[in-house]
PDB file of C-alpha atoms and ligand atoms in Angstrom:
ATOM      1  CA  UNK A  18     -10.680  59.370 -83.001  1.00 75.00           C
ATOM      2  CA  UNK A  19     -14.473  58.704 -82.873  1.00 79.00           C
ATOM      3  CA  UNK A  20     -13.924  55.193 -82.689  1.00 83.00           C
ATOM      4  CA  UNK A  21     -11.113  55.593 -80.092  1.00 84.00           C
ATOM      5  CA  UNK A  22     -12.907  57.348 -77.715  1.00 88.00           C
ATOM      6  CA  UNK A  23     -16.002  55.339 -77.821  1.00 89.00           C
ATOM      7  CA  UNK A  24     -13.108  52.623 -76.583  1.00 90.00           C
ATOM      8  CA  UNK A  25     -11.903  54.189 -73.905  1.00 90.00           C
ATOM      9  CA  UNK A  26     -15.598  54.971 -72.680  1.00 91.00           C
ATOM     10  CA  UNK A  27     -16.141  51.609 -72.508  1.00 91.00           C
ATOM     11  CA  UNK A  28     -12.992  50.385 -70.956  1.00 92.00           C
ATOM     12  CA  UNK A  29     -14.222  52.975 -68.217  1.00 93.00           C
ATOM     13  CA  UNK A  30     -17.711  51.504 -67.848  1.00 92.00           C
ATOM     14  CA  UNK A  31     -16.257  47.859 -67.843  1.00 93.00           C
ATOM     15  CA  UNK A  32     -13.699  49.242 -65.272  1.00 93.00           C
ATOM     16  CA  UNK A  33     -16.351  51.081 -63.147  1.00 93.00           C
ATOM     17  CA  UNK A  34     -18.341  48.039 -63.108  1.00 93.00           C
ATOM     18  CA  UNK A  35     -15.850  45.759 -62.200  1.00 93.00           C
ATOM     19  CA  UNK A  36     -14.728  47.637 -59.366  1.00 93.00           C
ATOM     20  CA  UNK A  37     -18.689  47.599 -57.923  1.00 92.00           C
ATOM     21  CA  UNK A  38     -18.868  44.123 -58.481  1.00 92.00           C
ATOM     22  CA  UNK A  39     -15.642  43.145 -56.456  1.00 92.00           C
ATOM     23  CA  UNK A  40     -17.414  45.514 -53.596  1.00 90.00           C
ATOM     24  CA  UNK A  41     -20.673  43.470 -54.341  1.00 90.00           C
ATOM     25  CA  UNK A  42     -18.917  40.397 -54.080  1.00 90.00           C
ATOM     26  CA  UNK A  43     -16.612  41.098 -50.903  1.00 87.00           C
ATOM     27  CA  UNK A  44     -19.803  42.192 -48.947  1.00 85.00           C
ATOM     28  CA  UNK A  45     -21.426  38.918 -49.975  1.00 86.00           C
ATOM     29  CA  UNK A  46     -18.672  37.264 -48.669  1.00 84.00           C
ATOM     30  CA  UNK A  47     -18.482  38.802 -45.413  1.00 78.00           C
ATOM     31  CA  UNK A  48     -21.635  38.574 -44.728  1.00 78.00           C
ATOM     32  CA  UNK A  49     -21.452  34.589 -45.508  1.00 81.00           C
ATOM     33  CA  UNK A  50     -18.337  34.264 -43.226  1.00 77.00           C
ATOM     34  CA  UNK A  51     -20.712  35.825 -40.635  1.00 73.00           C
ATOM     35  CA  UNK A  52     -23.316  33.372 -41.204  1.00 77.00           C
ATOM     36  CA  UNK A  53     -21.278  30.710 -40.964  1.00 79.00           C
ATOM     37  CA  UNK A  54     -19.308  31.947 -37.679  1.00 74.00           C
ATOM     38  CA  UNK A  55     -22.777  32.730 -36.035  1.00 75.00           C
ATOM     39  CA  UNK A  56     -23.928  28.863 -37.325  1.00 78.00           C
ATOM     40  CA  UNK A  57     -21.107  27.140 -35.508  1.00 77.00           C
ATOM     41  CA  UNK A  58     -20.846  29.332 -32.399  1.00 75.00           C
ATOM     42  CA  UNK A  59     -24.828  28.700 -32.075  1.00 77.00           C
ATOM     43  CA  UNK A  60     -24.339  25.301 -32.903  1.00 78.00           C
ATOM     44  CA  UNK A  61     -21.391  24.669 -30.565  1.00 77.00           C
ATOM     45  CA  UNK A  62     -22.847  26.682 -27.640  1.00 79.00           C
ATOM     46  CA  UNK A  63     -25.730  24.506 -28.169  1.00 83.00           C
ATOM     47  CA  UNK A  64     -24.184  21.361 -28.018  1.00 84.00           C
ATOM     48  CA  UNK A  65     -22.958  21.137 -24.639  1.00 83.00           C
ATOM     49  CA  UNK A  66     -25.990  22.332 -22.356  1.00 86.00           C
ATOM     50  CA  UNK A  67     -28.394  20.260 -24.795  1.00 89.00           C
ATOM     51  CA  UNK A  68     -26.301  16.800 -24.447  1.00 89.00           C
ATOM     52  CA  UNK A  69     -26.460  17.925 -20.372  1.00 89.00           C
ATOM     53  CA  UNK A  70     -29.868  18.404 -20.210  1.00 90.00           C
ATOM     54  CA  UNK A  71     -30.683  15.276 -21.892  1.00 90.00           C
ATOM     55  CA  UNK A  72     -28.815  12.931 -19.818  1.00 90.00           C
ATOM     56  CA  UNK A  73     -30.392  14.867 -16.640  1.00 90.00           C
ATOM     57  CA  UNK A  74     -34.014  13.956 -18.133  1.00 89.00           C
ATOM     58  CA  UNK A  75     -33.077  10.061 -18.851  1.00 90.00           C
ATOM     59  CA  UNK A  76     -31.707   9.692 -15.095  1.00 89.00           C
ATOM     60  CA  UNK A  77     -34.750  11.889 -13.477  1.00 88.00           C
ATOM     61  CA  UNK A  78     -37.407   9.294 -15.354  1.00 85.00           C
ATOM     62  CA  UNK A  79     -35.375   6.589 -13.532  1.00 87.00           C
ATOM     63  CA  UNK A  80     -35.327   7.993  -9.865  1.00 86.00           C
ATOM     64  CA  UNK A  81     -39.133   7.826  -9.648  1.00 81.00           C
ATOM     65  CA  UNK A  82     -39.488   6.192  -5.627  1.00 82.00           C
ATOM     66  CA  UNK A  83     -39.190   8.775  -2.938  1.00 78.00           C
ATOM     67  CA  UNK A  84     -35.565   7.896  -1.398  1.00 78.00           C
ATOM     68  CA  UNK A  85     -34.244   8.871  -4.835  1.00 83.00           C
ATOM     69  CA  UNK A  86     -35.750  12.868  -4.358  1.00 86.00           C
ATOM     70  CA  UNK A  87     -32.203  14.285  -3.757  1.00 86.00           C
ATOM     71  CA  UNK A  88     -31.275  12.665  -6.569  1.00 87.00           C
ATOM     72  CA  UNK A  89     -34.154  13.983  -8.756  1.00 88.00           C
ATOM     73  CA  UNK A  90     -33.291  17.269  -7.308  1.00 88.00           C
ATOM     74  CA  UNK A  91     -29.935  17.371  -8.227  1.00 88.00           C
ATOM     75  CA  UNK A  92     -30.995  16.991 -11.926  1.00 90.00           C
ATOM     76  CA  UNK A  93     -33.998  18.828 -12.070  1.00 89.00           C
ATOM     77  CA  UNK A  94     -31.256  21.768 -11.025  1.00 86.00           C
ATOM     78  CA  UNK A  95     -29.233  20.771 -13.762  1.00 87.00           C
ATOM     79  CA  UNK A  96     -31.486  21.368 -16.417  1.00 90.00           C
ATOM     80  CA  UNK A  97     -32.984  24.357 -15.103  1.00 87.00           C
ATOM     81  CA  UNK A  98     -29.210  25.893 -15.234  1.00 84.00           C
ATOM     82  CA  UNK A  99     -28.590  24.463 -18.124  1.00 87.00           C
ATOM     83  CA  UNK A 100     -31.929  25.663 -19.737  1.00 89.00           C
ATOM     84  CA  UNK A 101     -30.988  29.160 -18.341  1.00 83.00           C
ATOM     85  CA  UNK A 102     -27.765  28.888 -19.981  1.00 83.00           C
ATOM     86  CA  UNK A 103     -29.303  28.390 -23.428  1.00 87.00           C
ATOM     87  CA  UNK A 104     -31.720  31.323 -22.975  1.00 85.00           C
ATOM     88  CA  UNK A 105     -28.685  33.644 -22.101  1.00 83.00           C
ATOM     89  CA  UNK A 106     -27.135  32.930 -25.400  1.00 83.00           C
ATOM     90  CA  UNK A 107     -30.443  33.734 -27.217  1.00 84.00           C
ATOM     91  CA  UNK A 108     -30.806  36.689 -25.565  1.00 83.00           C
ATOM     92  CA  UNK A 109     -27.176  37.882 -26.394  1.00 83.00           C
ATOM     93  CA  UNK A 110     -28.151  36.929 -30.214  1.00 81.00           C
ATOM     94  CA  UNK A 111     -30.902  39.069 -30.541  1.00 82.00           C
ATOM     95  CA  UNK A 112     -29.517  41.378 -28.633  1.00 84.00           C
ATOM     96  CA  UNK A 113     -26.747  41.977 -31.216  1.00 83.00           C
ATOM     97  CA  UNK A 114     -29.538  42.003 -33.509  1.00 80.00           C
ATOM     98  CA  UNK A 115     -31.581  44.479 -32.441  1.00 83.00           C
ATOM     99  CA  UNK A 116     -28.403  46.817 -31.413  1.00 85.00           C
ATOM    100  CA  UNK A 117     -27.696  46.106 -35.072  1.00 81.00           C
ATOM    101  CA  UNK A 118     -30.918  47.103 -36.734  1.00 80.00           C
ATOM    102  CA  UNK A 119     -31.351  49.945 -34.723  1.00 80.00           C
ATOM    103  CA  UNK A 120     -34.788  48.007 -32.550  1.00 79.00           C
ATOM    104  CA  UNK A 121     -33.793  49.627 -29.298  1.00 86.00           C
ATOM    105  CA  UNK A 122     -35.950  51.463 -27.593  1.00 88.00           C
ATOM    106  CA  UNK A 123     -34.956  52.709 -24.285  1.00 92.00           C
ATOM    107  CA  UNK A 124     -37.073  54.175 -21.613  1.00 93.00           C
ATOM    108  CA  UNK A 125     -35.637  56.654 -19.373  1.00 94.00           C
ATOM    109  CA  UNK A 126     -37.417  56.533 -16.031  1.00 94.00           C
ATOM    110  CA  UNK A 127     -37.031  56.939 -12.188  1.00 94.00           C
ATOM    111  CA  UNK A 128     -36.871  53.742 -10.093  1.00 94.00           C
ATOM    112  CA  UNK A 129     -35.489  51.908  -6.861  1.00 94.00           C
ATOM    113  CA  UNK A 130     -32.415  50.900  -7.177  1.00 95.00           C
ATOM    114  CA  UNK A 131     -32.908  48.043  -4.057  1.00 95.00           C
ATOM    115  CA  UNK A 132     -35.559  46.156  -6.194  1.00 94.00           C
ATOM    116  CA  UNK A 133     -33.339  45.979  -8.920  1.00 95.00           C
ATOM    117  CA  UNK A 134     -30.090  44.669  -6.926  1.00 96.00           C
ATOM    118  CA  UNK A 135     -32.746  42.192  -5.411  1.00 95.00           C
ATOM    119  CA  UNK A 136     -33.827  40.839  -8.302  1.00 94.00           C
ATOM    120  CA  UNK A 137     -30.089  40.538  -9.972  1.00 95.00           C
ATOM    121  CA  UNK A 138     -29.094  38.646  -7.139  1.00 95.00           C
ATOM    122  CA  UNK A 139     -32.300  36.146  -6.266  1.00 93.00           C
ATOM    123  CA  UNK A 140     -31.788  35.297  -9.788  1.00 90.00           C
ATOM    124  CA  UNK A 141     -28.298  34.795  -9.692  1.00 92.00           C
ATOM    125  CA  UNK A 142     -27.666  32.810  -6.765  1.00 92.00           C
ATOM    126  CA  UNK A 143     -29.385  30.087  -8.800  1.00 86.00           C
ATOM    127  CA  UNK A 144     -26.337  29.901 -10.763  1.00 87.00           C
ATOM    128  CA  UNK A 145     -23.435  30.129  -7.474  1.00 92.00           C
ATOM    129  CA  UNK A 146     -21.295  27.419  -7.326  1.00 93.00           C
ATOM    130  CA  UNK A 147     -20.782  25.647  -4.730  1.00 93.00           C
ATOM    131  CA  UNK A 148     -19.352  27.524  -1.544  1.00 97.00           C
ATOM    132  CA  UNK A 149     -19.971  30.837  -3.845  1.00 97.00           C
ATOM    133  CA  UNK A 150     -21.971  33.291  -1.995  1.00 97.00           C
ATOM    134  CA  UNK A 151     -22.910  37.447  -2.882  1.00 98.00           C
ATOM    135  CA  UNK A 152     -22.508  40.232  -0.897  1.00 97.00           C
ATOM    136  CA  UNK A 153     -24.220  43.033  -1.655  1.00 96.00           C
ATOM    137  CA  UNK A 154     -25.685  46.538  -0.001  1.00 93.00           C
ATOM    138  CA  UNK A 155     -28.710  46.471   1.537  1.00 87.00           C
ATOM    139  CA  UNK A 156     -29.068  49.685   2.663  1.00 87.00           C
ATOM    140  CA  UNK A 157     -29.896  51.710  -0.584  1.00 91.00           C
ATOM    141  CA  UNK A 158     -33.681  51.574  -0.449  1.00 88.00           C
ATOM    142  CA  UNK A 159     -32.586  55.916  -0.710  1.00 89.00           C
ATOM    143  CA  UNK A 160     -31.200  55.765  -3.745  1.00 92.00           C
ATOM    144  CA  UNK A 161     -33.486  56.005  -7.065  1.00 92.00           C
ATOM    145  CA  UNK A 162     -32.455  56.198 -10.454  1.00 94.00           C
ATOM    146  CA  UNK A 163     -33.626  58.152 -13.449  1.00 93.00           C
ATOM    147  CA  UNK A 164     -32.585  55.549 -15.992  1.00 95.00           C
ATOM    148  CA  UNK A 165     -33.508  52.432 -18.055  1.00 95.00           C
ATOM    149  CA  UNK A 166     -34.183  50.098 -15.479  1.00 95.00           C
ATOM    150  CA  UNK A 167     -34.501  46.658 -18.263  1.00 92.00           C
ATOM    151  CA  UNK A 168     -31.323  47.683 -19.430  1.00 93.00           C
ATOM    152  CA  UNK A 169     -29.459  47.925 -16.217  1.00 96.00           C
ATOM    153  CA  UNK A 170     -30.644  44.721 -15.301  1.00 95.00           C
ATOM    154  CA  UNK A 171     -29.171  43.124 -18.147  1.00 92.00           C
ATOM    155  CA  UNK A 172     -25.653  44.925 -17.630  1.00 95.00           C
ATOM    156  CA  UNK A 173     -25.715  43.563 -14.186  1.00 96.00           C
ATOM    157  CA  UNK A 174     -27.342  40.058 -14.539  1.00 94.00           C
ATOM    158  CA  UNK A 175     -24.683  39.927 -16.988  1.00 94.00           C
ATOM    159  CA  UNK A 176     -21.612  41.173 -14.970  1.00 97.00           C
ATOM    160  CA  UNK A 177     -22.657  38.605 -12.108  1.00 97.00           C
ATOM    161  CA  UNK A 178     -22.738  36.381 -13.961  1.00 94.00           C
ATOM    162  CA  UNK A 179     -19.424  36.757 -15.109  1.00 96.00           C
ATOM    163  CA  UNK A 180     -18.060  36.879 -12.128  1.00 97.00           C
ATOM    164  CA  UNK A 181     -19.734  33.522 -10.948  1.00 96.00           C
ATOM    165  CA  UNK A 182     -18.678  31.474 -14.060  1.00 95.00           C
ATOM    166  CA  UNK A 183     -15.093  32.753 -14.122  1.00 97.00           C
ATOM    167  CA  UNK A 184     -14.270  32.237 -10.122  1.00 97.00           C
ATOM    168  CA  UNK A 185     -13.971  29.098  -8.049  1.00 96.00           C
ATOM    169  CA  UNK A 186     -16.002  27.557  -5.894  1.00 97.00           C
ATOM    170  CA  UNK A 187     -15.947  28.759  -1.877  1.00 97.00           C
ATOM    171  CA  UNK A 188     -15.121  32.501  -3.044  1.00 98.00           C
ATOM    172  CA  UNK A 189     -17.208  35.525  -2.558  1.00 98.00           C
ATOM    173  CA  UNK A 190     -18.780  38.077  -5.144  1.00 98.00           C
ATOM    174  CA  UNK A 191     -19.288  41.859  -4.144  1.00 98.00           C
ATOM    175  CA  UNK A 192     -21.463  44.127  -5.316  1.00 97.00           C
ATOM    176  CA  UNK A 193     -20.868  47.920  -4.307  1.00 97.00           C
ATOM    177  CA  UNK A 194     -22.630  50.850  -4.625  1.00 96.00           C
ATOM    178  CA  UNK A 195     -21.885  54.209  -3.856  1.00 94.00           C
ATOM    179  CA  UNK A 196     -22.994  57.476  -4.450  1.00 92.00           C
ATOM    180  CA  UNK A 197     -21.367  60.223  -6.025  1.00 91.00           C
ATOM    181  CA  UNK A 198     -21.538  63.849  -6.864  1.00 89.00           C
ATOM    182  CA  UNK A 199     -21.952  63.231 -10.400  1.00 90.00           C
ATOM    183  CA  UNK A 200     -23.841  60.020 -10.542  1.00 92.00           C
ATOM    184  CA  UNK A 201     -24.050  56.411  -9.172  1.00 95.00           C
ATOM    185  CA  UNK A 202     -21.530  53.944  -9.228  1.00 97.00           C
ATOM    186  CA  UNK A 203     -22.014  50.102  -9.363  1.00 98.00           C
ATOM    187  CA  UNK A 204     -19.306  47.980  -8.661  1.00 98.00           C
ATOM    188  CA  UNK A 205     -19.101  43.700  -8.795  1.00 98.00           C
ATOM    189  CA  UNK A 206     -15.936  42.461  -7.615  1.00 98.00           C
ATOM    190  CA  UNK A 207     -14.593  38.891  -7.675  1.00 98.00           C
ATOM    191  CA  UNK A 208     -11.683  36.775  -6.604  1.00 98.00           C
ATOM    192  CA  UNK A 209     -11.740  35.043  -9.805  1.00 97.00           C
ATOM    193  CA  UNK A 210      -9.545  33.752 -12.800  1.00 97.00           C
ATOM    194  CA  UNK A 211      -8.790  37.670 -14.046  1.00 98.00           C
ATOM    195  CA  UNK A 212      -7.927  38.813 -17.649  1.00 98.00           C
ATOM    196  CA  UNK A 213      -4.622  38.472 -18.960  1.00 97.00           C
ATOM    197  CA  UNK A 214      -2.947  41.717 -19.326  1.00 97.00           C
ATOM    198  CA  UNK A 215      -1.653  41.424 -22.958  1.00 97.00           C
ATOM    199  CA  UNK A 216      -5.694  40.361 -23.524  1.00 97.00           C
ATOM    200  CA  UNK A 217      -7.040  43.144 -21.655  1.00 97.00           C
ATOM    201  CA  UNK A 218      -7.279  45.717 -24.525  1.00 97.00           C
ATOM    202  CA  UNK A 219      -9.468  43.440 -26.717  1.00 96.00           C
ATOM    203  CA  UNK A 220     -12.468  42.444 -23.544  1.00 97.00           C
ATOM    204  CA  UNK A 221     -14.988  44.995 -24.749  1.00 96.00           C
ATOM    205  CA  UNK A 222     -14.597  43.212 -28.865  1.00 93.00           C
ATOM    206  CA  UNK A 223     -17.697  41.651 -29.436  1.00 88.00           C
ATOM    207  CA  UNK A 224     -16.787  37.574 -29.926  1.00 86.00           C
ATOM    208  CA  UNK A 225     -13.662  38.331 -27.881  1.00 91.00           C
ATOM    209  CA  UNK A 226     -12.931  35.279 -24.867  1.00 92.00           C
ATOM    210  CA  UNK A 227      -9.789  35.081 -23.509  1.00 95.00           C
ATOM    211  CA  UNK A 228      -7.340  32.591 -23.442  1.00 93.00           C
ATOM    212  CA  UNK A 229      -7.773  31.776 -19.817  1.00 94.00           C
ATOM    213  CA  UNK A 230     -11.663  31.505 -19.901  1.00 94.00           C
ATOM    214  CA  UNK A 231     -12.062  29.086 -22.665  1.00 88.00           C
ATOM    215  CA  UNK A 232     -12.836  26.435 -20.206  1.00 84.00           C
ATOM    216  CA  UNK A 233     -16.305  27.984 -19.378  1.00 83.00           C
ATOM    217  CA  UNK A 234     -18.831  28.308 -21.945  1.00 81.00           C
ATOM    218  CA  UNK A 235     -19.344  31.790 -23.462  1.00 85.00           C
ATOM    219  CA  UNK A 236     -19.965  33.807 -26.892  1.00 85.00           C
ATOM    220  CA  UNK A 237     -17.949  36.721 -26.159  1.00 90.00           C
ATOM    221  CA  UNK A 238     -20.848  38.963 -26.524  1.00 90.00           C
ATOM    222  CA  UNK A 239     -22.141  40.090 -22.833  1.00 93.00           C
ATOM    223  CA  UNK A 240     -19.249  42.515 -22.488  1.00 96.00           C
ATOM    224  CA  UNK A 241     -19.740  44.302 -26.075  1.00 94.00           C
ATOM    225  CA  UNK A 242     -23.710  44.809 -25.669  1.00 93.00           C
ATOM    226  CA  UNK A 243     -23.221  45.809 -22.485  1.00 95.00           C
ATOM    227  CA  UNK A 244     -20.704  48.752 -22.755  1.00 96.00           C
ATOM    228  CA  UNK A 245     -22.848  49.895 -25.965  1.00 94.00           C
ATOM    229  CA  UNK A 246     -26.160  49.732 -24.297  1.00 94.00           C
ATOM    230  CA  UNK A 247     -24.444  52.170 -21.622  1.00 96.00           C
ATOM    231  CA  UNK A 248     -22.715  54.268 -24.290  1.00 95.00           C
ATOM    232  CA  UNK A 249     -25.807  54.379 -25.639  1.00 94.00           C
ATOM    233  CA  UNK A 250     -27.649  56.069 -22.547  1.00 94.00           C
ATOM    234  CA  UNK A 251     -24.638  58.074 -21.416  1.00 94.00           C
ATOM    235  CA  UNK A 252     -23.270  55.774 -19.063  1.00 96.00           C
ATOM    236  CA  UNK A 253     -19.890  53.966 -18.628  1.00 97.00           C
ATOM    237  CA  UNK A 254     -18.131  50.291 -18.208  1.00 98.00           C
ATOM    238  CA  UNK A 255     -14.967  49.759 -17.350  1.00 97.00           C
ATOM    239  CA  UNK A 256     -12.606  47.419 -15.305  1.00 98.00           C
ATOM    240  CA  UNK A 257      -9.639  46.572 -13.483  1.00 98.00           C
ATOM    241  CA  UNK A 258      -8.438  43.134 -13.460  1.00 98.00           C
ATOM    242  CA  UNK A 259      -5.266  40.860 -12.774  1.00 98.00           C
ATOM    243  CA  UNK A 260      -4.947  37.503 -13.812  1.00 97.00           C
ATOM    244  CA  UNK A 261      -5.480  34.885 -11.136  1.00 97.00           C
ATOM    245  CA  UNK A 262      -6.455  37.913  -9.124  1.00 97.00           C
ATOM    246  CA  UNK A 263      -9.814  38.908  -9.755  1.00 98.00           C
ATOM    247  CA  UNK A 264     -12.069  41.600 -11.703  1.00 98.00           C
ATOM    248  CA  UNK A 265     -13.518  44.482 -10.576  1.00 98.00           C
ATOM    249  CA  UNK A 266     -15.907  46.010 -12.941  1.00 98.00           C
ATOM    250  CA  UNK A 267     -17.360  49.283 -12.539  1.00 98.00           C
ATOM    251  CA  UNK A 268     -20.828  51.122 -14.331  1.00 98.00           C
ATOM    252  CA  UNK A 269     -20.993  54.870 -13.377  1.00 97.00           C
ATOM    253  CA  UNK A 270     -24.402  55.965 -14.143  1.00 96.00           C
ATOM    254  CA  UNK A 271     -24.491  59.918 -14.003  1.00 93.00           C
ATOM    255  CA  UNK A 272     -27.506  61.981 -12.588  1.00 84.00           C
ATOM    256  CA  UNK A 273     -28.305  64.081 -15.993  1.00 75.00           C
ATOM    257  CA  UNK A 274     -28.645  60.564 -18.140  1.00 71.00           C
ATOM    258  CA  UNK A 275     -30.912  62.838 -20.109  1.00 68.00           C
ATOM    259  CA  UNK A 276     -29.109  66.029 -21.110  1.00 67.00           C
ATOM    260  CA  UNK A 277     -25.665  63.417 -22.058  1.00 64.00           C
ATOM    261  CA  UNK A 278     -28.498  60.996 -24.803  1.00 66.00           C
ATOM    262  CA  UNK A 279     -29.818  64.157 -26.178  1.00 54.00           C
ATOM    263  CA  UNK A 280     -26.208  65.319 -26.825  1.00 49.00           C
TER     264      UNK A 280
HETATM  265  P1  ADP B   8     -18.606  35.344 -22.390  1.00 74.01           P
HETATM  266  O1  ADP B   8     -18.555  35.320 -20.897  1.00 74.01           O
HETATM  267  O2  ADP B   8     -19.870  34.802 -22.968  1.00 74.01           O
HETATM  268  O3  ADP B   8     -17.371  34.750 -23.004  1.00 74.01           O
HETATM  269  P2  ADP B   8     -18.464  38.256 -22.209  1.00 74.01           P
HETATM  270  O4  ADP B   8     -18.587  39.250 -23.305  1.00 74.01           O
HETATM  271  O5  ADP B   8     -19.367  38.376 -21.050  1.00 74.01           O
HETATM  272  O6  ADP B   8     -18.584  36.859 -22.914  1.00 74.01           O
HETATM  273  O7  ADP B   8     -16.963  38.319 -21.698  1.00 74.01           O
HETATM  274  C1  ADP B   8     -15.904  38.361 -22.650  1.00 74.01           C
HETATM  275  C2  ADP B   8     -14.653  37.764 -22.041  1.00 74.01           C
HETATM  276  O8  ADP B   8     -14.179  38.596 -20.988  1.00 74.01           O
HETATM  277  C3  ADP B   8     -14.830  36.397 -21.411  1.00 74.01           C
HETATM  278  O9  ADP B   8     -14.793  35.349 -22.347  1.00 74.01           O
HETATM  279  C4  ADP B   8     -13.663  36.371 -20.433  1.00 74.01           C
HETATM  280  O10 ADP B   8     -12.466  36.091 -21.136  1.00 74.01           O
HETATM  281  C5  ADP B   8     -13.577  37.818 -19.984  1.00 74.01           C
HETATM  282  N1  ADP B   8     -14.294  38.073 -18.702  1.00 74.01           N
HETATM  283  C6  ADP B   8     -15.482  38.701 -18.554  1.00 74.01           C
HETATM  284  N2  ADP B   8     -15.814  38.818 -17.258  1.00 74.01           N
HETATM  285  C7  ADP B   8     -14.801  38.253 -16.562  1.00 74.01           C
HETATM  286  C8  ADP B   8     -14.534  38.071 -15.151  1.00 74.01           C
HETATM  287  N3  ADP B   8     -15.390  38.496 -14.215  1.00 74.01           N
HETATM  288  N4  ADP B   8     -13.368  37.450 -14.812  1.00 74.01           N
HETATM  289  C9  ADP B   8     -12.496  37.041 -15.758  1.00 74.01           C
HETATM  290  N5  ADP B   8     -12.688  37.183 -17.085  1.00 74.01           N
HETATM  291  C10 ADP B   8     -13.824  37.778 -17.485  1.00 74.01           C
END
């Protein structure tokens, strides 16, 4: 019996141990198969703006007399979008990274919301397309926020920016804001390319592009950091779309951002 139970301790060890290896080894593997998606998607993101930029740089050293400065203009823009494209996609990176590892610090304090529309939109109508123009209020030098004013700005650089890259040219952007009882409400509303409904539910899933916006470059990331972020600091994203339609998409900030993060 000695001898017998001495077996069956060891065919429990050897069982134990195989079952913490498999976990070991399925861990390992996912995190490989997330190397290797974040590899490509860098490396095909990449591709694209970097083959762009470099064609813009070989025609600007050609139009060097001063008849040719539209020309040079034209591709000086280029690059500077195209450089601006290549920083967003960093930015989104790391962001996932540091909303991984737990690196965010946020800063909860009061500010005007004006400057920050102003800024959003001076550095997004760099990116209109042609005929593309923003409307937005400028009558809320009243209104200040008690909130993280870095983080904001991303969430609504971002947003814009959506709505720029996935509507045509000639169409106008809207950004609202109103007031409320409970909080502040930001709204940026295109006439865009809209979200499938059957893809609707799966927007906010970090990676996530729809069908319909494949055309346009993208990581599928913007969306995800952005509603966490929010989450994060007691705020809310959420939308309303239809395909071929247009997007509305809507942050509610509330007043007590406080008392909801120390929840
Ligand atoms: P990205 O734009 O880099 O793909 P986002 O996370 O910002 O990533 O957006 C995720 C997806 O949501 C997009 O790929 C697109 O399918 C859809 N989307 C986001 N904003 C809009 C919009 N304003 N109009 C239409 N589709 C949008």
């Amino acid at each position: 019996t000695e001898s017998k139970n001495y077996t069956e301790r060891l065919e429990k060890t050897v069982e134990k141990r195989t079952e913490q290896l498999t976990i070991a080894l399925a861990k390992e593997k996912e995190l490989n198969e997330l190397k290797t998606r974040f590899l490509s998607l860098v490396s095909h993101e990449f591709k694209t703006p970097l083959s762009s930029i470099l064609t813009s740089v070989t025609l600007l050293s050609k139009y060097t007399q001063t008849e040719q400065q539209q020309k040079r203009d034209k591709h000086v823009n280029t690059i500077k979008n195209k450089v601006r494209q290549l920083d967003t996609i960093l930015s989104d990176f790391l962001s996932v990274e540091r909303l991984e590892s737990g690196k965010v610090n946020y800063k909860i304090e009061m500010f005007p919301l004006s400057k920050l529309v102003n800024e959003v939109v001076y550095d997004a109508n760099m990116l209109l397309k042609p005929g593309q123009k923003i409307v937005y209020p400028e009558n809320i030098d009243n209104i200040i926020l008690n909130f993280d004013e870095k983080t904001l700005e991303l969430v609504l650089s971002n947003l814009v920016h959506n709505a720029i890259k996935y509507s045509p040219e000639n169409s106008i952007i809207t950004m609202e804001v109103t007031q409320e009882k409970e909080g502040i409400v930001l709204q940026i509303i295109d006439a865009g390319i809209g979200i499938p409904a059957k893809e609707q539910k799966y927007i906010f899933n970090r990676y996530f592009r729809a069908e319909n916006a494949l055309v346009n470059q993208g990581t599928g990331i913007g969306l995800n950091i952005a509603k966490q972020h929010l989450e994060n600091l007691g705020a809310s994203l959420y939308f309303f779309s239809e395909e071929n339609k247009g997007s509305t998409f809507t942050v509610r900030i509330p007043v007590n951002v406080e008392e909801k993060i120390s929840k």
